[in-house]
């Protein structure tokens, strides 16, 4: 938007196809929304009740700058119990969402012009978050025929003297890919070889459907250069609570805290109390959620592959499906618009997730199977 009172950095249009489709959908009625990854399930009642009771008790004030000590202790226990890893208290910071956590990290580690590698297709905000922190985003293409794993040779060719960090997102939004232990080990070796930081966005860690999730925190050889981002949004269906955490070397955590004091001061106290309950009760809260979304994803996978002009690989993780529409010969934005226009189903064009996303659309299986059935029945009737 060009305006004398707007920073010139924002004069150039930075809107995405994702935002454009959302605006377009408002012109239609009876739309089935498969666009944004906001689960339709409500937060577990136990979490809500506990947070309410804690608010009544007085947990409505600022917390410690790095987060409620009780929550930090539960995060330590989680990593010890689930990943067999010891984490020091000074390596933990509670953040107002993983999105803000990513910005705090980037602001803390980047000098002007430092490059950050992001494997594409990527979570849309990464690109501008890097730019906001005065960095330069560098896309690394991943391919469906390689199961969207990072090609290590291509990764090494992308590195230069300005490369500062690599962002790793597994399980991945939008592709649903889950990186193998071999891939993760090779990435770790590259980071050591070139003295790079690894920022691992692991917010979908609960949602793996074939193999157990491997957190990079278990790779001791890179602990001195590893930053982990977590969120309660997806793993506990707490998107509106805006709560996450950062695990990193203590020097980086101290800097993130300093930056955060000038942004939001502390994470919401009531949300932090809710997160304590979520972690303590994860073994009863999470299994039904995982089962539900796995059923939806597998149902959608079968329906998609029965539509002649669509295909999708077998799901590995998350509740997204990244659908190949290259047979149509049309662009991802054109197909997304046709599906909205003719089937009243809202999807996201693949080019929202980087230049290599062309030829794909993404759906989020965040509605029930009855709604998914309606959506695919409508899509199947489209003649191209």
PDB file of C-alpha atoms in Angstrom, residues 78-256:
ATOM      1  CA  UNK A  78       8.436 -33.732  28.477  1.00  0.00           C
ATOM      2  CA  UNK A  79      11.818 -33.892  26.751  1.00  0.00           C
ATOM      3  CA  UNK A  80      13.177 -36.250  29.384  1.00  0.00           C
ATOM      4  CA  UNK A  81      10.202 -38.625  29.204  1.00  0.00           C
ATOM      5  CA  UNK A  82       9.469 -38.546  25.467  1.00  0.00           C
ATOM      6  CA  UNK A  83      12.907 -37.912  23.940  1.00  0.00           C
ATOM      7  CA  UNK A  84      15.322 -39.091  26.676  1.00  0.00           C
ATOM      8  CA  UNK A  85      17.082 -35.723  26.614  1.00  0.00           C
ATOM      9  CA  UNK A  86      18.073 -33.461  29.499  1.00  0.00           C
ATOM     10  CA  UNK A  87      17.468 -29.752  28.969  1.00  0.00           C
ATOM     11  CA  UNK A  88      18.662 -26.990  31.276  1.00  0.00           C
ATOM     12  CA  UNK A  89      16.149 -24.451  32.542  1.00  0.00           C
ATOM     13  CA  UNK A  90      18.162 -21.599  31.008  1.00  0.00           C
ATOM     14  CA  UNK A  91      17.746 -23.249  27.583  1.00  0.00           C
ATOM     15  CA  UNK A  92      13.952 -22.765  27.666  1.00  0.00           C
ATOM     16  CA  UNK A  93      11.770 -19.770  26.889  1.00  0.00           C
ATOM     17  CA  UNK A  94       7.982 -19.693  26.647  1.00  0.00           C
ATOM     18  CA  UNK A  95       6.776 -17.612  23.686  1.00  0.00           C
ATOM     19  CA  UNK A  96       3.484 -16.109  22.580  1.00  0.00           C
ATOM     20  CA  UNK A  97       3.117 -18.726  19.795  1.00  0.00           C
ATOM     21  CA  UNK A  98       5.768 -20.462  17.696  1.00  0.00           C
ATOM     22  CA  UNK A  99       5.302 -17.749  15.048  1.00  0.00           C
ATOM     23  CA  UNK A 100       6.509 -15.089  17.451  1.00  0.00           C
ATOM     24  CA  UNK A 101       9.147 -17.541  18.666  1.00  0.00           C
ATOM     25  CA  UNK A 102      10.513 -17.770  15.117  1.00  0.00           C
ATOM     26  CA  UNK A 103      10.690 -13.987  14.819  1.00  0.00           C
ATOM     27  CA  UNK A 104      12.447 -13.674  18.204  1.00  0.00           C
ATOM     28  CA  UNK A 105      15.000 -16.271  17.129  1.00  0.00           C
ATOM     29  CA  UNK A 106      15.667 -14.644  13.743  1.00  0.00           C
ATOM     30  CA  UNK A 107      15.949 -11.187  15.299  1.00  0.00           C
ATOM     31  CA  UNK A 108      18.416 -12.600  17.829  1.00  0.00           C
ATOM     32  CA  UNK A 109      20.760 -14.387  15.407  1.00  0.00           C
ATOM     33  CA  UNK A 110      20.782 -12.393  12.167  1.00  0.00           C
ATOM     34  CA  UNK A 111      22.916  -9.470  11.098  1.00  0.00           C
ATOM     35  CA  UNK A 112      21.864  -7.383   8.106  1.00  0.00           C
ATOM     36  CA  UNK A 113      22.201  -9.445   4.916  1.00  0.00           C
ATOM     37  CA  UNK A 114      22.651 -12.821   6.595  1.00  0.00           C
ATOM     38  CA  UNK A 115      21.054 -15.609   4.574  1.00  0.00           C
ATOM     39  CA  UNK A 116      18.664 -18.234   5.913  1.00  0.00           C
ATOM     40  CA  UNK A 117      17.897 -21.363   3.894  1.00  0.00           C
ATOM     41  CA  UNK A 118      14.269 -22.492   3.883  1.00  0.00           C
ATOM     42  CA  UNK A 119      13.326 -25.735   2.159  1.00  0.00           C
ATOM     43  CA  UNK A 120      10.390 -25.152  -0.126  1.00  0.00           C
ATOM     44  CA  UNK A 121       7.476 -25.670  -0.163  1.00  0.00           C
ATOM     45  CA  UNK A 122       7.567 -23.798   3.163  1.00  0.00           C
ATOM     46  CA  UNK A 123       5.250 -22.375   5.808  1.00  0.00           C
ATOM     47  CA  UNK A 124       4.310 -19.040   4.241  1.00  0.00           C
ATOM     48  CA  UNK A 125       5.368 -16.623   7.060  1.00  0.00           C
ATOM     49  CA  UNK A 126       9.004 -17.806   7.109  1.00  0.00           C
ATOM     50  CA  UNK A 127       9.966 -15.675   4.123  1.00  0.00           C
ATOM     51  CA  UNK A 128       8.807 -12.334   5.491  1.00  0.00           C
ATOM     52  CA  UNK A 129       9.870 -13.182   9.047  1.00  0.00           C
ATOM     53  CA  UNK A 130      13.438 -13.508   7.777  1.00  0.00           C
ATOM     54  CA  UNK A 131      13.124 -10.200   5.938  1.00  0.00           C
ATOM     55  CA  UNK A 132      11.674  -8.494   9.035  1.00  0.00           C
ATOM     56  CA  UNK A 133      14.826  -9.534  10.887  1.00  0.00           C
ATOM     57  CA  UNK A 134      16.984  -7.981   8.105  1.00  0.00           C
ATOM     58  CA  UNK A 135      17.917 -11.372   6.702  1.00  0.00           C
ATOM     59  CA  UNK A 136      17.750 -12.788   3.202  1.00  0.00           C
ATOM     60  CA  UNK A 137      15.561 -15.876   2.614  1.00  0.00           C
ATOM     61  CA  UNK A 138      17.007 -18.490   0.255  1.00  0.00           C
ATOM     62  CA  UNK A 139      14.665 -21.159  -1.116  1.00  0.00           C
ATOM     63  CA  UNK A 140      15.853 -24.761  -1.400  1.00  0.00           C
ATOM     64  CA  UNK A 141      13.525 -26.764  -3.646  1.00  0.00           C
ATOM     65  CA  UNK A 142      12.320 -30.202  -2.542  1.00  0.00           C
ATOM     66  CA  UNK A 143      10.618 -32.601  -4.960  1.00  0.00           C
ATOM     67  CA  UNK A 144       7.699 -35.011  -4.757  1.00  0.00           C
ATOM     68  CA  UNK A 145       9.746 -37.722  -6.520  1.00  0.00           C
ATOM     69  CA  UNK A 146      12.250 -37.453  -3.643  1.00  0.00           C
ATOM     70  CA  UNK A 147       9.408 -37.614  -1.077  1.00  0.00           C
ATOM     71  CA  UNK A 148      10.021 -33.922  -0.363  1.00  0.00           C
ATOM     72  CA  UNK A 149      13.183 -34.858   1.534  1.00  0.00           C
ATOM     73  CA  UNK A 150      16.039 -32.342   1.453  1.00  0.00           C
ATOM     74  CA  UNK A 151      18.550 -33.161  -1.270  1.00  0.00           C
ATOM     75  CA  UNK A 152      21.847 -32.812   0.581  1.00  0.00           C
ATOM     76  CA  UNK A 153      23.904 -32.002  -2.527  1.00  0.00           C
ATOM     77  CA  UNK A 154      21.530 -29.157  -3.409  1.00  0.00           C
ATOM     78  CA  UNK A 155      21.636 -27.958   0.179  1.00  0.00           C
ATOM     79  CA  UNK A 156      25.423 -27.773   0.161  1.00  0.00           C
ATOM     80  CA  UNK A 157      25.390 -25.874  -3.141  1.00  0.00           C
ATOM     81  CA  UNK A 158      23.083 -23.257  -1.582  1.00  0.00           C
ATOM     82  CA  UNK A 159      25.513 -22.391   1.219  1.00  0.00           C
ATOM     83  CA  UNK A 160      27.891 -19.428   0.957  1.00  0.00           C
ATOM     84  CA  UNK A 161      29.812 -17.118   3.286  1.00  0.00           C
ATOM     85  CA  UNK A 162      26.617 -15.212   4.203  1.00  0.00           C
ATOM     86  CA  UNK A 163      24.604 -18.311   5.155  1.00  0.00           C
ATOM     87  CA  UNK A 164      23.720 -18.163   8.847  1.00  0.00           C
ATOM     88  CA  UNK A 165      21.030 -20.779   9.423  1.00  0.00           C
ATOM     89  CA  UNK A 166      18.795 -23.478   7.973  1.00  0.00           C
ATOM     90  CA  UNK A 167      15.112 -23.732   8.901  1.00  0.00           C
ATOM     91  CA  UNK A 168      13.902 -27.332   9.088  1.00  0.00           C
ATOM     92  CA  UNK A 169      10.175 -28.099   9.287  1.00  0.00           C
ATOM     93  CA  UNK A 170       9.338 -31.766   9.873  1.00  0.00           C
ATOM     94  CA  UNK A 171       6.562 -32.938   9.931  1.00  0.00           C
ATOM     95  CA  UNK A 172       6.133 -30.416   7.172  1.00  0.00           C
ATOM     96  CA  UNK A 173       3.494 -27.844   6.378  1.00  0.00           C
ATOM     97  CA  UNK A 174       2.385 -27.939   3.548  1.00  0.00           C
ATOM     98  CA  UNK A 175       3.660 -31.262   2.136  1.00  0.00           C
ATOM     99  CA  UNK A 176       3.130 -33.548   5.133  1.00  0.00           C
ATOM    100  CA  UNK A 177       6.653 -34.912   4.616  1.00  0.00           C
ATOM    101  CA  UNK A 178       8.480 -36.352   7.617  1.00  0.00           C
ATOM    102  CA  UNK A 179      12.253 -36.259   7.345  1.00  0.00           C
ATOM    103  CA  UNK A 180      14.069 -39.565   7.764  1.00  0.00           C
ATOM    104  CA  UNK A 181      16.802 -40.091  10.349  1.00  0.00           C
ATOM    105  CA  UNK A 182      19.282 -40.300   7.478  1.00  0.00           C
ATOM    106  CA  UNK A 183      18.183 -36.900   6.123  1.00  0.00           C
ATOM    107  CA  UNK A 184      18.342 -35.306   9.570  1.00  0.00           C
ATOM    108  CA  UNK A 185      21.814 -36.722  10.221  1.00  0.00           C
ATOM    109  CA  UNK A 186      23.116 -35.383   6.916  1.00  0.00           C
ATOM    110  CA  UNK A 187      21.641 -31.939   7.624  1.00  0.00           C
ATOM    111  CA  UNK A 188      23.338 -32.004  11.023  1.00  0.00           C
ATOM    112  CA  UNK A 189      26.680 -32.873   9.427  1.00  0.00           C
ATOM    113  CA  UNK A 190      26.322 -30.023   6.927  1.00  0.00           C
ATOM    114  CA  UNK A 191      25.547 -27.566   9.747  1.00  0.00           C
ATOM    115  CA  UNK A 192      28.680 -28.652  11.595  1.00  0.00           C
ATOM    116  CA  UNK A 193      30.829 -28.535   8.455  1.00  0.00           C
ATOM    117  CA  UNK A 194      29.795 -24.949   7.627  1.00  0.00           C
ATOM    118  CA  UNK A 195      29.265 -23.741  11.212  1.00  0.00           C
ATOM    119  CA  UNK A 196      25.546 -23.022  10.721  1.00  0.00           C
ATOM    120  CA  UNK A 197      22.590 -22.836  13.061  1.00  0.00           C
ATOM    121  CA  UNK A 198      19.633 -25.191  12.627  1.00  0.00           C
ATOM    122  CA  UNK A 199      16.169 -23.855  13.464  1.00  0.00           C
ATOM    123  CA  UNK A 200      13.855 -26.861  13.749  1.00  0.00           C
ATOM    124  CA  UNK A 201      10.136 -26.057  13.593  1.00  0.00           C
ATOM    125  CA  UNK A 202       8.597 -29.159  15.179  1.00  0.00           C
ATOM    126  CA  UNK A 203       5.070 -27.974  15.903  1.00  0.00           C
ATOM    127  CA  UNK A 204       3.416 -31.011  14.253  1.00  0.00           C
ATOM    128  CA  UNK A 205       5.479 -33.555  16.197  1.00  0.00           C
ATOM    129  CA  UNK A 206       2.399 -35.402  17.473  1.00  0.00           C
ATOM    130  CA  UNK A 207       1.059 -36.020  13.960  1.00  0.00           C
ATOM    131  CA  UNK A 208       3.142 -38.752  12.346  1.00  0.00           C
ATOM    132  CA  UNK A 209       1.260 -41.678  10.803  1.00  0.00           C
ATOM    133  CA  UNK A 210       3.866 -44.239   9.730  1.00  0.00           C
ATOM    134  CA  UNK A 211       6.994 -43.844  11.856  1.00  0.00           C
ATOM    135  CA  UNK A 212       7.700 -42.293  15.244  1.00  0.00           C
ATOM    136  CA  UNK A 213       8.608 -38.625  15.185  1.00  0.00           C
ATOM    137  CA  UNK A 214      12.333 -37.902  15.447  1.00  0.00           C
ATOM    138  CA  UNK A 215      13.127 -34.611  17.125  1.00  0.00           C
ATOM    139  CA  UNK A 216      16.471 -33.059  16.277  1.00  0.00           C
ATOM    140  CA  UNK A 217      16.903 -32.476  20.017  1.00  0.00           C
ATOM    141  CA  UNK A 218      18.008 -36.117  20.240  1.00  0.00           C
ATOM    142  CA  UNK A 219      21.059 -35.377  18.041  1.00  0.00           C
ATOM    143  CA  UNK A 220      23.644 -34.470  20.667  1.00  0.00           C
ATOM    144  CA  UNK A 221      26.320 -33.471  18.157  1.00  0.00           C
ATOM    145  CA  UNK A 222      24.364 -30.328  17.191  1.00  0.00           C
ATOM    146  CA  UNK A 223      22.955 -29.228  20.552  1.00  0.00           C
ATOM    147  CA  UNK A 224      25.290 -26.210  20.581  1.00  0.00           C
ATOM    148  CA  UNK A 225      23.831 -24.962  17.260  1.00  0.00           C
ATOM    149  CA  UNK A 226      20.235 -26.193  17.493  1.00  0.00           C
ATOM    150  CA  UNK A 227      17.106 -24.108  18.076  1.00  0.00           C
ATOM    151  CA  UNK A 228      13.776 -25.922  18.499  1.00  0.00           C
ATOM    152  CA  UNK A 229      10.389 -24.249  18.080  1.00  0.00           C
ATOM    153  CA  UNK A 230       7.290 -25.821  19.597  1.00  0.00           C
ATOM    154  CA  UNK A 231       3.655 -24.823  19.793  1.00  0.00           C
ATOM    155  CA  UNK A 232       0.563 -25.971  21.651  1.00  0.00           C
ATOM    156  CA  UNK A 233      -1.629 -24.828  18.745  1.00  0.00           C
ATOM    157  CA  UNK A 234      -1.815 -28.032  16.708  1.00  0.00           C
ATOM    158  CA  UNK A 235      -0.610 -30.815  19.021  1.00  0.00           C
ATOM    159  CA  UNK A 236      -3.175 -29.764  21.654  1.00  0.00           C
ATOM    160  CA  UNK A 237      -5.738 -27.876  19.503  1.00  0.00           C
ATOM    161  CA  UNK A 238      -4.948 -24.581  21.265  1.00  0.00           C
ATOM    162  CA  UNK A 239      -4.557 -22.202  18.303  1.00  0.00           C
ATOM    163  CA  UNK A 240      -6.294 -19.272  20.000  1.00  0.00           C
ATOM    164  CA  UNK A 241      -4.333 -19.579  23.238  1.00  0.00           C
ATOM    165  CA  UNK A 242      -1.177 -18.371  21.425  1.00  0.00           C
ATOM    166  CA  UNK A 243       1.420 -20.306  23.363  1.00  0.00           C
ATOM    167  CA  UNK A 244       4.656 -21.979  22.310  1.00  0.00           C
ATOM    168  CA  UNK A 245       8.249 -22.360  23.405  1.00  0.00           C
ATOM    169  CA  UNK A 246      11.844 -22.093  22.254  1.00  0.00           C
ATOM    170  CA  UNK A 247      14.647 -24.511  23.150  1.00  0.00           C
ATOM    171  CA  UNK A 248      18.121 -23.142  22.377  1.00  0.00           C
ATOM    172  CA  UNK A 249      21.597 -22.516  23.788  1.00  0.00           C
ATOM    173  CA  UNK A 250      21.316 -20.203  26.795  1.00  0.00           C
ATOM    174  CA  UNK A 251      23.003 -17.264  25.030  1.00  0.00           C
ATOM    175  CA  UNK A 252      20.343 -17.313  22.307  1.00  0.00           C
ATOM    176  CA  UNK A 253      17.562 -17.684  24.861  1.00  0.00           C
ATOM    177  CA  UNK A 254      18.863 -14.652  26.781  1.00  0.00           C
ATOM    178  CA  UNK A 255      18.798 -12.586  23.588  1.00  0.00           C
ATOM    179  CA  UNK A 256      15.299 -13.803  22.662  1.00  0.00           C
TER     180      UNK A 256
END
